[in-house]
Structure formats: C-alpha cells, structure tokens
C-alpha cells in the first residue's frame, strides 16, 4: 500500500468505524470521496490546524454535510483540536462530532451544512468576501488576502435550486478562485440518480460561465491532483471538477448502491470492506503511525504559511497603517467607535411621513459612511427595498471593492451567499427582498440563526398595506414565521425613529442574525416630544403613551399598526377609558428582559388587552392571553389600495376601540 | 395596420390603460410580449372560452403574474366571462382582475402566479398529469387526453431555483408537450439583466435535455408562429422558445428600460406610446370592432373543438364504459364510494409500536388500491418517508401510467409540480419529504392554500425525536410554521390509528391542502378499548382520557407527545390529581368546531393547563393562556439518540407532571 492509499484508507475507516459505533450515519460518501478529499487536503489546502481562524486560510466546505464523519477524520488527522475520543463519540450528546458539521462547535468547520445546496451557496459568499477584501486591502507587493474557496458538492447539492442560483451568479461575477469538486457517484437515496436527474451537468455549468473539468476518475489521486492544478490556473471562471466515484467503495455487498448511503454498513460488512481494501487492522479506530505522521505534516506546513503571511502583514502594517488598522477592525467584525453618531439626527418630529423602508435606506446610507465593511444587496428589488448604498459602486465587473451586490432574482442563493460572506469574516452582510419572499429563503435564515452569525435580513412590503399587488405578495404568516425561529431577532419598527434604533440593534448583534421588517407605505414620524423615546426599542417593547388616568386596557401594536393603536387610545380617552399603548417591535428582545420590566410594561393584573398587527393573529395570545383580543388578518389578503384593505379587514382604530370596550363590558 | 398588428395593439393598450387607470401595475411586459401571446392564443391555443374547464383544453400559464393585465385582456377579448368593466376595475377591491392572476377567481386563469418560478413548475406538473391520464385512459382511436402545456416565462422565472429544478426534471421525464415561450427582454428591476445574469440560457436548457429554439425575434409574429410549430413537432423533449423582446415596446421614453417594468407609464407617456404605435383612439379601453370580431372567433373554434372531443368521448364511453366512468370520477376529483373501507382494519390495539410515517405508508398503499388517481412521490427520500406505492411503477421511462414520481432532491419544484398536477385535474397528488425541508418548499405550500387545491404534503421526521442527524435536520419552528398558513390544515397524529383518520381527513378535503406531520420514531398504538376513539381526530382535538375524579388540570399534546401526556396523567393520578388528556392533532380542525364543543374539551374554568409538543412553544398560549405552561423546545436541537434528547430537553412525563403540580400549587 502506498502512503497515499494508506492515508485514504485511514480516512475511510475512521469514518466507517465512527458510523458503525454510533449505529447511525452515512458511510457511503467517505468510502468513495476520501481520495479526492485527501488529495485536496494533502496537496493544496492552505490551512493551519493550530490556528483554524487564520484569516488568509483557504476555505473548505463539505456541502453534503451528511458525510461529516469524513470531515471529522480529516480534522483529527491533520491536527485540529478534535480528539480521537470525540470521533468515537460521533453523533452522541455533547460531542463535538454531531451528525452534520456545525460551525463554531468543531474547530475547522467553516460552515454548518446538511440541508443540501447551502454549502454550495456559502462558498460563493466566501469567495465574494475574499475578493472584496483583496480588492480593498491588497497593495502592490502585499497580497494580504489571497486564498481559494474549495468545496465538495454532491448530486443532491447540484439538484437543489439554490445551487443553480448561486452557480449562475458565481459565473456572472467571475469568481475564479472557487474550486468545487463534484462527487458524482450516480446514486441517490431512491436509487440511481438518472431516475430523476439525467441532465448534462458539465454543459449546464459551462452555460453558467464555469470552467468545467472532467468527468475524471475521482478515485485516481494523480488525476484529481492535476485537475485541481488546472482549476487553480484558471483565474477568471469558477471551476467545477466532475469526479466520478463509487459510493461505498470497497464494500463488497453495498458499493455502488443506495444501501451504502445512509445507514451503517453493519459489522460484518465493515469487516469485509476492510478485507477488500487490504486494511489489516482488526481494532476499530486504528490510525497507522505512518499515516498519522504524514497527515500531521499539515501542522508544520500551516505554521509556516501563517508565519510568512504574518511577516507580510507586519510589513503591510508599517507601509499602510490606516488600511491595516481598518482591515483588522473588519476581520474582527468590530464596529468603529461612535459608528452610530450620525444616525440620531436623521429624523425628528418635524419630519414628514416616511415609509420605514425609505427611512431604513437613509439609515443604511449613513451607516456605510462609518462602517466600511457593510456590504450587501437585494434580489432584484433594490429600488423597492431601498437597499442601495449610493456612490458605493456595483460589485463585479472589475469593481470588486464595491459595496452593492446585485443578487438577481435569487432570494434563496442570496441568503446562502450572505451567510458565506459573514462566515468568511471581514464583512457585515445584508440582504433585501419583500417579506413574502422570506418564504424563498427560509433555510439560510434558519442556518444563520443556528450558526449564530451576523447577517441582517431586510424584509420590506411587510403587510397587506402594500396594496394592489394582492394576496400573492401580501405576507400574512411570514412575520410570525420569523419570530418562531430560535436565535433570530425580528424587529418591526413603527416609524423612522424606531427604524434607526432597529438598525443599531441589528448591527450590534454580533452573534446572530436580525430580520428587519419594514413598511412599503408611508407612516407618520412619532412625536417623541409627547411620546416615549424610541430607544425603548432596545428593550423590545415599551410604553409609548398612556392616558392620564390609570390604564383600564392595554393596546399593543407593532410597526404600522402602532399608529392605529395610538388613535384608538385617543378614541377611548374621549369615552373616559384609560388606555396604555405599548409598542412591541421585537418580541425576542422583549422576552429577554427581566420579569420586572415586562411586568412594568404589561402588568399581570391588567387583562383587558387588545393587540393589533396586520398579520396572522395566531401567536398573539402570548401577550393578550385567553381573555384578550388579537386583531389581525387570519386569512389571505386582497388586491386593492392598501388603505381600502385596512378598512375592509377591520384594521382600524374604531375596531380596536370597540374591541377594548367589549372587553371592559362597556 | 394589419389585423395582427391591430389585435396586438388592442391587447397592449387594454393592459396599459388598465394599469394607468389603477395607477398601479406593470405595463412593460404586455407591451413587449403581446405579439407572442397573441400568436399563441390566435393560432395554437386549443381552448374554449365558454367552457374554461373543458378537460382536454391546452393549458396556458402566465408565469410572470405581474403581467396580469395582458392575460385579462386576452381573456376578455377571446370571450371568457370577464367583462370590460372588470378590466377597468383592475387591482380594485372585489374585482375579478387582481394584481396577480388568481385561480378560481377569474375564469380562464389556470393557476395563481406572481411569486416567480412557480408557474414554471406548475406547468411541469400539468404536463405530468396530462401524460399520466393519456397513458392510463387513451385507447387506440380514442385520444381522449391530448393537449399541450404552454407558458410564458420571464427572466425572473428563469433565474429562480425552482425553475431550474423543474426544468431538469421535465427534461429527465421527457415531457415533450411542454412549450414555454421565454420573454427574454434583458431588463430586470435593478437594470440590465446581465448585471446579475450573464449565463447562456439556451445552453443551460439543452443541458437539461430541452429542445431550445432561438433566440428569435419575439415581436415578429411569423417567426414566433414557426417556432411554436417546430416546438409542436418535437414530441420527446420539452421546448423552450427564446423570444427576444423589448420591455415597454413603443414607449418613447421608457422602452428597453427598467422604468417600464413596475409602474404606470403616466398619462403623457401613454399618449406618446399610442402615437408611436399608430393607435388612433383617444378614449382609453377602446376595442376596435374588427379586432374584437377577430378575437371572438375563439368562441366558435373552442365550441367546435370541444364538440368534436365530446363526440369522441361519447364513443369512448360506449367502447370502454369502465375506463370512461373511472376517468370521469378522476376528473371530477371524486373519491370512489367506500374508498376508505379497507383502512379501519389496518391497525388495532394489538399492533406493535409503529412510527406514524410507517403507518402512513401502509395507509397510502391501502388507499391506492381504491383511489386510482392517487399519484405522487418524494424528494429523494421515499425509503425514509415511506411514501412509495408498492407495485405501482415509476413514472417516466416509457411508464407514464405509474403512480410513483421520483422528484429528485428538489423539494421546491416538487411542491410546485404537485400544485400543477392538482390544478390540471384528474389526479390527487401527494409529496413527501422531511419536515425540516418544508422550509425549501414554503412558497408552493402557501400557493396551494391560497388557491384552495387538494395537495397532500407529507412531512416525516417531525421533531428532535429523529435523533442523531442533529439540529440541521430537527424541525423546531416548522410545525407552527404550517399552522399559521391560512387555509392549510395541519395534522400531527399521535399513533397509527390517528394516522388513518388523518389520511381520511386529508383526502376528503377537496378544496385545500393538508399537511401530514409524522414521526420517524416508533410510537405505541393507543389502546382504543380504554381510550376515546381515534375518530375524534376529525374534530381536530378530543378528550383522549381522563381521571375518574373531575379534572384539576388539562394536559394537551400532539403527535408523539400525546404518549408523554398520558404517562404524566397517570403520574398525577398516583398523587391524587385528576388530569384530563387532550389529543390535539389539528388546530385548524379544532378551531372550526362550534364553541360548545371546544368548551367541552377545554372548559374555560379549568385554567391549569400544560401543553407538550417537541417544537417551539410559541403559539401554544392560544390554548394554555397566560396562566398555563407550554412545554416545548424553544431552541435548536442536538445530535444524539432521540430518547436522550427527549430526556435532556425535559420532554418527559415527569416534567409535565411537575409543571401541572406547580400550576396547582401542590
């Protein structure tokens, strides 16, 4: 057995043994794809296992996250802080080796993968970030940022729409430092891939503007090596190397079949596979010393790469102190001191009515003046979402230092790419689309929350108030759909002043994504000289106004409906009923407050509560309870001018006041 | 002006005037795409405006639904029951001409479009249904089912991932009767399409196995005509005709720019456009008599086509009475008499524990023995979702009468295609995937609900109970995410017997979709000799069991957690606390019940309530109120065996019992 074969089999059987021990997992891909993964990690991947966060490392993504055992094997073998014990505890409670790779949990895992196609898009985002940083910071003689984005992708990834969207954009943007190895094993869970997938993948990727190599024999190390070399030589187009492999390679009874995919081989079959591949070790989890020594050379290589980089960086800091300082701030994900000092003066009471999407656009343009790394775009809706950063160029087309990205009509890829940008580091990304199209990008929003990364998802046209476009475009369940995602903070500001606060909260939330939910229609700017300060938003909810008499009833609203609640309170006042108006722009921030504060805002003894929100009322029982009334839209919308819809759907101050009176039996 | 030119301009200006009058809408596409739409409708589309539901009509889909005004013009002009007054009330409250076309609201609208890419996938579903029916029912000399599926698709449609997925599957399945006209106008909302979309669309679709024609001049009627003729001659591959057009054609100041896309031209520009195109009529909404007469020939043509078809159908009924009867049942969407009579005996108390996904698979296999038109599949997860119909073949590959469809790893297209199958008629479609991947197919699930069509969405692996695959695969917010969709019924059965009832409810719900939420893990079969009957599921929720003493506390569960609630009730009984256990498999069905019934199950005076569900607790306040306790998973999951996770997350009978005791201050 050559050293290459020995190392490849070491990866294979660490993975196979881990799956067998867990009695759960996916042995098929590691057996087939170990050779290509080995060649990449052994001969190309510039990384430093002792410093997994070294900024100029190559990125590696395992898009078919179900092959996690293979990645854990590589991480352990090359010297990351992941012990063999952890591999033995594969898929067990509290281990660092979960069923699918998880960002931050395991050193060296660049992104959380498993839902297919996401890793593919993440890589495109990482490559965008790499090029943005390179273009902004590299100087002649100082290639501070210069690395590749590698991924392994599977048949499933290639079939998912998000991969199509991301590939088309990567081709358009000419991201030549993307190199993806496609593990083309002809097998999917229901059988041969051609039962559902007979397309010509090479031709399709050529059509996207990719440089396609192969199909090659993905299990021939020298073939894979020269293919990756060719891919590195191509600097304009992203590269896809089509690697034919055999799923479950070596397994006498399961190789080349779906049976090898998603369940342990079984002890007997493991034994037969080891025999077939000439693996002499009876003991599971055996790592031959020679193999380990070979793999662990990665530590020395990595240290030396990083040292050389550090030397260049030190020189760069002397030659370009301002740039170096800025780059370091960006890479740490910090906000500059007093980054928000120019926001306070944007809107005041005298301001004319303004849609929160429009206010948001103004805030964003103020932010980018201070926050250099603020980069993003919209899925072909920038004029409507107001997400354009003026005078900050258009990314791509020889202008890779620009802050505006045109994602095209590709919401799903936009989300996955923004996640990749955030994961790469050096950028604070945002995305923009209509709230209804959150439905097109649910998986990446969820993954951002799961990974705890900072991405700001802007959703405008937030209710039936958008008007004539009708029910296909009017969100009903999307707002509550954001609130139920763990670790996502959703903010629906009531006016321009709350929009400023919402942006502050979003940018300062470094370890999780934020969704900003904004109106299409104009809204008055709340008069803070008579109402509570907008900074109350930072606590999620606050008493905006109340009658002089002690409150008989609490009216709770969010976003555009806060104005209706205020008007209703005044109607009630005219009838001698004391109402309190609570603005509740963010449930998550409010629920995080100490009980005492929440009691202050919503005292438990006041059970006469009416909520109003132009969305599904389901969920509002959390604040109004079984005795209160939740006014909302428990059905689909309609096509008509927004104001007409509000009237017809009973989203009116009169309706709120009547509901309050009914609760009070008056 | 030739009659063609006159007719084309009539379409254009009806649309432009409608947009102008509404002061809202999209004039650009109608101006550019009217010629191709006209050629298709005038020379090819086999339809009968007086009977819009004639089963063998060609289908036409306007995938860019924002061009609705053009479709309404065509419908009015060719004689559908859509008056000129309705066109004048474009986008107004209560009109039949909403901002985006809505199925059932407007005669002749085959599907609700607007969210881009959906119409593209719907058409693939319609073509699947057409071929399935043809293969099952046509007999030599009797081509009862033989029609094309036409669509107009836009740059936006082509960019969306769902279109990629659907196109790849259509190519694989060789759906040769699909003919799509691609309105390639080089413009999207943010500017020229090539800022984000530089791919070679022709090459990409060839790679999918499509027959690509063009690019042709999409505004040249004879060119479009011969292209469609060529497309009809191709019977194996689906056809894409790439039609170069000019958005806003004729508008002197806006043609060829994004400004023509999404807002009215303005009165002056309308005047200039009419002048430029030689339209002499000052009055808006003018329809020249000659044009109307020409368009209305569609009525006579349509009647004659349908009469000939009816004659063949009558003969067929004589020659093949059994087939004809079955076909008519299928087309009406009826269920055969006693269709469910073989379900009752499937599971009894003596049955060993069985996962609800597995029980569902057995129910499905029983259903298809009676319900011939039950057709569907999974997104490459059939062995896990248990959705395979045994001995019912695999659709495609010369076996187009089969009931099992391999959708590939394409959840989004699967949803859109299933919608298309249902819209076509003659089929009761189902889809299958893991609940977590509902996130990949939210838009079509929503559209099925909005359209009120019968599609059964099966979601298995419904909680953290799926175990080792970990948080990327464990749904938390998806279950509540289903419940908040208006007009969608979600059912999460507790065991095999409730699964039978769930399937009954789903199939009998003819005017809306149903989501079935099923466990991966085995669950005991509830002993109905001591518990209430499973038929209680039909009311959404029911008292499953209660202590002999009057209830002090109500425990509410769904799905796998019903068993935990039952166990907790027994723990409480041992402590002398009377508990009632409510199984609440479907909130929607329960909330539809009369107040009296709901009061019977959840009496308002019993406020000590504990719910348990292995998902986000947000929303459960609807039943437990401010005083109750909702036990759930308010965070992401973990990778470990399912039972370990249940313990670690406190999804245990002891925790439920403790929570109940705490509420009762004992």
PDB file of C-alpha atoms in Angstrom, chain B residues 202-378:
ATOM      1  CA  UNK B 202     -30.051  28.156 -24.356  1.00  0.00           C
ATOM      2  CA  UNK B 203     -27.080  26.022 -23.445  1.00  0.00           C
ATOM      3  CA  UNK B 204     -28.361  25.527 -19.924  1.00  0.00           C
ATOM      4  CA  UNK B 205     -31.719  24.231 -21.105  1.00  0.00           C
ATOM      5  CA  UNK B 206     -30.070  21.992 -23.672  1.00  0.00           C
ATOM      6  CA  UNK B 207     -28.109  20.545 -20.784  1.00  0.00           C
ATOM      7  CA  UNK B 208     -31.408  19.796 -19.051  1.00  0.00           C
ATOM      8  CA  UNK B 209     -32.496  17.847 -22.124  1.00  0.00           C
ATOM      9  CA  UNK B 210     -34.736  20.525 -23.605  1.00  0.00           C
ATOM     10  CA  UNK B 211     -35.308  21.389 -27.230  1.00  0.00           C
ATOM     11  CA  UNK B 212     -34.273  25.021 -27.458  1.00  0.00           C
ATOM     12  CA  UNK B 213     -35.391  27.273 -30.285  1.00  0.00           C
ATOM     13  CA  UNK B 214     -33.955  30.705 -30.806  1.00  0.00           C
ATOM     14  CA  UNK B 215     -33.193  33.297 -29.724  1.00  0.00           C
ATOM     15  CA  UNK B 216     -35.756  34.584 -32.193  1.00  0.00           C
ATOM     16  CA  UNK B 217     -37.301  37.999 -32.574  1.00  0.00           C
ATOM     17  CA  UNK B 218     -40.203  37.631 -30.166  1.00  0.00           C
ATOM     18  CA  UNK B 219     -42.047  40.522 -31.690  1.00  0.00           C
ATOM     19  CA  UNK B 220     -42.106  39.054 -35.187  1.00  0.00           C
ATOM     20  CA  UNK B 221     -45.373  37.133 -35.460  1.00  0.00           C
ATOM     21  CA  UNK B 222     -44.357  34.833 -38.283  1.00  0.00           C
ATOM     22  CA  UNK B 223     -41.125  33.943 -36.510  1.00  0.00           C
ATOM     23  CA  UNK B 224     -42.995  33.120 -33.320  1.00  0.00           C
ATOM     24  CA  UNK B 225     -45.521  31.117 -35.298  1.00  0.00           C
ATOM     25  CA  UNK B 226     -42.954  28.924 -36.970  1.00  0.00           C
ATOM     26  CA  UNK B 227     -41.093  28.461 -33.710  1.00  0.00           C
ATOM     27  CA  UNK B 228     -44.221  27.200 -31.967  1.00  0.00           C
ATOM     28  CA  UNK B 229     -44.873  24.940 -34.934  1.00  0.00           C
ATOM     29  CA  UNK B 230     -41.380  23.479 -34.597  1.00  0.00           C
ATOM     30  CA  UNK B 231     -41.929  23.034 -30.887  1.00  0.00           C
ATOM     31  CA  UNK B 232     -45.129  21.113 -31.522  1.00  0.00           C
ATOM     32  CA  UNK B 233     -43.312  18.832 -33.915  1.00  0.00           C
ATOM     33  CA  UNK B 234     -40.843  17.907 -31.205  1.00  0.00           C
ATOM     34  CA  UNK B 235     -42.605  15.234 -29.171  1.00  0.00           C
ATOM     35  CA  UNK B 236     -39.803  13.921 -26.976  1.00  0.00           C
ATOM     36  CA  UNK B 237     -38.159  16.937 -25.397  1.00  0.00           C
ATOM     37  CA  UNK B 238     -39.840  19.903 -23.729  1.00  0.00           C
ATOM     38  CA  UNK B 239     -39.378  23.047 -25.799  1.00  0.00           C
ATOM     39  CA  UNK B 240     -38.115  26.458 -24.805  1.00  0.00           C
ATOM     40  CA  UNK B 241     -38.517  29.206 -27.360  1.00  0.00           C
ATOM     41  CA  UNK B 242     -36.252  32.105 -26.542  1.00  0.00           C
ATOM     42  CA  UNK B 243     -38.010  35.251 -27.694  1.00  0.00           C
ATOM     43  CA  UNK B 244     -36.063  38.470 -27.673  1.00  0.00           C
ATOM     44  CA  UNK B 245     -38.434  41.320 -26.887  1.00  0.00           C
ATOM     45  CA  UNK B 246     -38.284  44.929 -25.836  1.00  0.00           C
ATOM     46  CA  UNK B 247     -39.856  45.721 -22.494  1.00  0.00           C
ATOM     47  CA  UNK B 248     -42.228  48.684 -22.753  1.00  0.00           C
ATOM     48  CA  UNK B 249     -42.110  48.484 -26.548  1.00  0.00           C
ATOM     49  CA  UNK B 250     -43.422  51.635 -28.159  1.00  0.00           C
ATOM     50  CA  UNK B 251     -42.938  53.870 -25.153  1.00  0.00           C
ATOM     51  CA  UNK B 252     -40.631  56.598 -26.472  1.00  0.00           C
ATOM     52  CA  UNK B 253     -39.050  57.359 -23.103  1.00  0.00           C
ATOM     53  CA  UNK B 254     -39.257  54.074 -21.243  1.00  0.00           C
ATOM     54  CA  UNK B 255     -38.921  51.232 -23.761  1.00  0.00           C
ATOM     55  CA  UNK B 256     -35.978  48.991 -23.055  1.00  0.00           C
ATOM     56  CA  UNK B 257     -35.528  50.244 -19.504  1.00  0.00           C
ATOM     57  CA  UNK B 258     -36.452  49.108 -16.011  1.00  0.00           C
ATOM     58  CA  UNK B 259     -38.676  52.202 -15.747  1.00  0.00           C
ATOM     59  CA  UNK B 260     -41.221  50.402 -17.946  1.00  0.00           C
ATOM     60  CA  UNK B 261     -41.497  47.443 -15.582  1.00  0.00           C
ATOM     61  CA  UNK B 262     -43.448  48.087 -12.466  1.00  0.00           C
ATOM     62  CA  UNK B 263     -45.273  51.385 -12.531  1.00  0.00           C
ATOM     63  CA  UNK B 264     -47.789  53.086 -14.824  1.00  0.00           C
ATOM     64  CA  UNK B 265     -46.278  54.836 -17.814  1.00  0.00           C
ATOM     65  CA  UNK B 266     -48.008  58.093 -16.901  1.00  0.00           C
ATOM     66  CA  UNK B 267     -50.745  59.720 -18.936  1.00  0.00           C
ATOM     67  CA  UNK B 268     -48.459  61.649 -21.207  1.00  0.00           C
ATOM     68  CA  UNK B 269     -46.278  58.635 -21.913  1.00  0.00           C
ATOM     69  CA  UNK B 270     -49.370  56.536 -22.625  1.00  0.00           C
ATOM     70  CA  UNK B 271     -50.390  59.151 -25.177  1.00  0.00           C
ATOM     71  CA  UNK B 272     -46.942  59.143 -26.759  1.00  0.00           C
ATOM     72  CA  UNK B 273     -46.845  55.355 -26.846  1.00  0.00           C
ATOM     73  CA  UNK B 274     -50.205  55.170 -28.589  1.00  0.00           C
ATOM     74  CA  UNK B 275     -48.986  57.728 -31.063  1.00  0.00           C
ATOM     75  CA  UNK B 276     -45.765  55.866 -31.687  1.00  0.00           C
ATOM     76  CA  UNK B 277     -47.589  52.591 -32.302  1.00  0.00           C
ATOM     77  CA  UNK B 278     -50.152  54.272 -34.567  1.00  0.00           C
ATOM     78  CA  UNK B 279     -53.088  53.751 -32.206  1.00  0.00           C
ATOM     79  CA  UNK B 280     -55.619  56.384 -33.180  1.00  0.00           C
ATOM     80  CA  UNK B 281     -58.113  56.010 -30.319  1.00  0.00           C
ATOM     81  CA  UNK B 282     -58.039  58.733 -27.721  1.00  0.00           C
ATOM     82  CA  UNK B 283     -60.510  57.039 -25.406  1.00  0.00           C
ATOM     83  CA  UNK B 284     -58.918  54.545 -23.020  1.00  0.00           C
ATOM     84  CA  UNK B 285     -60.134  50.938 -23.158  1.00  0.00           C
ATOM     85  CA  UNK B 286     -61.072  51.209 -26.801  1.00  0.00           C
ATOM     86  CA  UNK B 287     -61.509  47.892 -28.560  1.00  0.00           C
ATOM     87  CA  UNK B 288     -61.753  48.241 -32.337  1.00  0.00           C
ATOM     88  CA  UNK B 289     -64.668  46.185 -33.634  1.00  0.00           C
ATOM     89  CA  UNK B 290     -62.544  44.461 -36.201  1.00  0.00           C
ATOM     90  CA  UNK B 291     -60.121  43.307 -33.516  1.00  0.00           C
ATOM     91  CA  UNK B 292     -62.905  42.101 -31.265  1.00  0.00           C
ATOM     92  CA  UNK B 293     -64.522  40.157 -34.097  1.00  0.00           C
ATOM     93  CA  UNK B 294     -61.215  38.521 -34.848  1.00  0.00           C
ATOM     94  CA  UNK B 295     -60.550  37.581 -31.234  1.00  0.00           C
ATOM     95  CA  UNK B 296     -64.066  36.300 -30.671  1.00  0.00           C
ATOM     96  CA  UNK B 297     -63.593  33.645 -33.335  1.00  0.00           C
ATOM     97  CA  UNK B 298     -62.022  31.809 -30.433  1.00  0.00           C
ATOM     98  CA  UNK B 299     -65.536  31.092 -29.172  1.00  0.00           C
ATOM     99  CA  UNK B 300     -66.569  29.269 -32.327  1.00  0.00           C
ATOM    100  CA  UNK B 301     -63.255  27.452 -32.632  1.00  0.00           C
ATOM    101  CA  UNK B 302     -63.450  26.450 -28.996  1.00  0.00           C
ATOM    102  CA  UNK B 303     -67.009  25.152 -29.255  1.00  0.00           C
ATOM    103  CA  UNK B 304     -66.128  23.134 -32.307  1.00  0.00           C
ATOM    104  CA  UNK B 305     -63.030  21.623 -30.694  1.00  0.00           C
ATOM    105  CA  UNK B 306     -64.952  20.682 -27.619  1.00  0.00           C
ATOM    106  CA  UNK B 307     -67.840  19.240 -29.642  1.00  0.00           C
ATOM    107  CA  UNK B 308     -65.501  17.015 -31.570  1.00  0.00           C
ATOM    108  CA  UNK B 309     -63.862  15.941 -28.351  1.00  0.00           C
ATOM    109  CA  UNK B 310     -67.255  15.289 -26.790  1.00  0.00           C
ATOM    110  CA  UNK B 311     -68.240  13.100 -29.722  1.00  0.00           C
ATOM    111  CA  UNK B 312     -65.088  11.021 -29.298  1.00  0.00           C
ATOM    112  CA  UNK B 313     -65.702  10.872 -25.582  1.00  0.00           C
ATOM    113  CA  UNK B 314     -69.245   9.603 -26.150  1.00  0.00           C
ATOM    114  CA  UNK B 315     -67.982   6.843 -28.395  1.00  0.00           C
ATOM    115  CA  UNK B 316     -65.254   6.037 -25.892  1.00  0.00           C
ATOM    116  CA  UNK B 317     -67.856   5.714 -23.176  1.00  0.00           C
ATOM    117  CA  UNK B 318     -69.626   3.104 -25.256  1.00  0.00           C
ATOM    118  CA  UNK B 319     -66.460   1.250 -26.186  1.00  0.00           C
ATOM    119  CA  UNK B 320     -64.779   1.480 -22.762  1.00  0.00           C
ATOM    120  CA  UNK B 321     -67.506   2.076 -20.200  1.00  0.00           C
ATOM    121  CA  UNK B 322     -65.401   1.135 -17.207  1.00  0.00           C
ATOM    122  CA  UNK B 323     -62.490   3.378 -18.193  1.00  0.00           C
ATOM    123  CA  UNK B 324     -64.816   6.243 -19.068  1.00  0.00           C
ATOM    124  CA  UNK B 325     -66.527   6.049 -15.719  1.00  0.00           C
ATOM    125  CA  UNK B 326     -63.232   5.973 -13.887  1.00  0.00           C
ATOM    126  CA  UNK B 327     -61.875   8.877 -15.913  1.00  0.00           C
ATOM    127  CA  UNK B 328     -64.928  10.948 -15.131  1.00  0.00           C
ATOM    128  CA  UNK B 329     -64.576  10.238 -11.430  1.00  0.00           C
ATOM    129  CA  UNK B 330     -60.920  11.213 -11.593  1.00  0.00           C
ATOM    130  CA  UNK B 331     -61.607  14.408 -13.495  1.00  0.00           C
ATOM    131  CA  UNK B 332     -64.285  15.459 -11.021  1.00  0.00           C
ATOM    132  CA  UNK B 333     -61.820  14.792  -8.227  1.00  0.00           C
ATOM    133  CA  UNK B 334     -64.241  12.462  -6.529  1.00  0.00           C
ATOM    134  CA  UNK B 335     -63.362   9.610  -4.271  1.00  0.00           C
ATOM    135  CA  UNK B 336     -64.912   6.240  -5.133  1.00  0.00           C
ATOM    136  CA  UNK B 337     -67.724   5.038  -2.909  1.00  0.00           C
ATOM    137  CA  UNK B 338     -66.407   3.351   0.229  1.00  0.00           C
ATOM    138  CA  UNK B 339     -62.906   4.348  -0.738  1.00  0.00           C
ATOM    139  CA  UNK B 340     -61.785   4.145   2.877  1.00  0.00           C
ATOM    140  CA  UNK B 341     -63.454   0.884   3.847  1.00  0.00           C
ATOM    141  CA  UNK B 342     -60.209  -1.047   3.855  1.00  0.00           C
ATOM    142  CA  UNK B 343     -58.471   1.319   6.253  1.00  0.00           C
ATOM    143  CA  UNK B 344     -60.261   0.551   9.507  1.00  0.00           C
ATOM    144  CA  UNK B 345     -58.772  -2.879   9.880  1.00  0.00           C
ATOM    145  CA  UNK B 346     -55.155  -1.843   9.358  1.00  0.00           C
ATOM    146  CA  UNK B 347     -54.238  -1.222  12.964  1.00  0.00           C
ATOM    147  CA  UNK B 348     -55.684  -2.453  16.168  1.00  0.00           C
ATOM    148  CA  UNK B 349     -54.765  -2.353  19.763  1.00  0.00           C
ATOM    149  CA  UNK B 350     -52.721  -5.489  19.498  1.00  0.00           C
ATOM    150  CA  UNK B 351     -50.469  -3.859  16.929  1.00  0.00           C
ATOM    151  CA  UNK B 352     -46.869  -3.478  17.918  1.00  0.00           C
ATOM    152  CA  UNK B 353     -45.388   0.045  18.163  1.00  0.00           C
ATOM    153  CA  UNK B 354     -45.043   1.663  14.773  1.00  0.00           C
ATOM    154  CA  UNK B 355     -43.824   5.053  13.559  1.00  0.00           C
ATOM    155  CA  UNK B 356     -46.593   7.211  12.131  1.00  0.00           C
ATOM    156  CA  UNK B 357     -44.544   7.561   8.914  1.00  0.00           C
ATOM    157  CA  UNK B 358     -44.638   3.785   8.618  1.00  0.00           C
ATOM    158  CA  UNK B 359     -48.351   3.641   9.426  1.00  0.00           C
ATOM    159  CA  UNK B 360     -48.894   6.348   6.836  1.00  0.00           C
ATOM    160  CA  UNK B 361     -47.088   4.272   4.237  1.00  0.00           C
ATOM    161  CA  UNK B 362     -49.403   1.367   4.914  1.00  0.00           C
ATOM    162  CA  UNK B 363     -52.455   3.611   4.724  1.00  0.00           C
ATOM    163  CA  UNK B 364     -51.255   5.053   1.412  1.00  0.00           C
ATOM    164  CA  UNK B 365     -50.795   1.609  -0.021  1.00  0.00           C
ATOM    165  CA  UNK B 366     -54.315   0.747   1.023  1.00  0.00           C
ATOM    166  CA  UNK B 367     -55.681   3.979  -0.435  1.00  0.00           C
ATOM    167  CA  UNK B 368     -54.167   3.475  -3.862  1.00  0.00           C
ATOM    168  CA  UNK B 369     -55.968   0.160  -4.168  1.00  0.00           C
ATOM    169  CA  UNK B 370     -59.208   2.127  -4.281  1.00  0.00           C
ATOM    170  CA  UNK B 371     -58.224   5.614  -5.331  1.00  0.00           C
ATOM    171  CA  UNK B 372     -56.779   5.184  -8.768  1.00  0.00           C
ATOM    172  CA  UNK B 373     -55.743   8.811  -9.219  1.00  0.00           C
ATOM    173  CA  UNK B 374     -53.523   8.906  -6.144  1.00  0.00           C
ATOM    174  CA  UNK B 375     -50.143   9.905  -7.573  1.00  0.00           C
ATOM    175  CA  UNK B 376     -47.065  11.414  -6.016  1.00  0.00           C
ATOM    176  CA  UNK B 377     -43.620  10.905  -4.664  1.00  0.00           C
ATOM    177  CA  UNK B 378     -40.808  12.166  -2.574  1.00  0.00           C
TER     178      UNK B 378
END
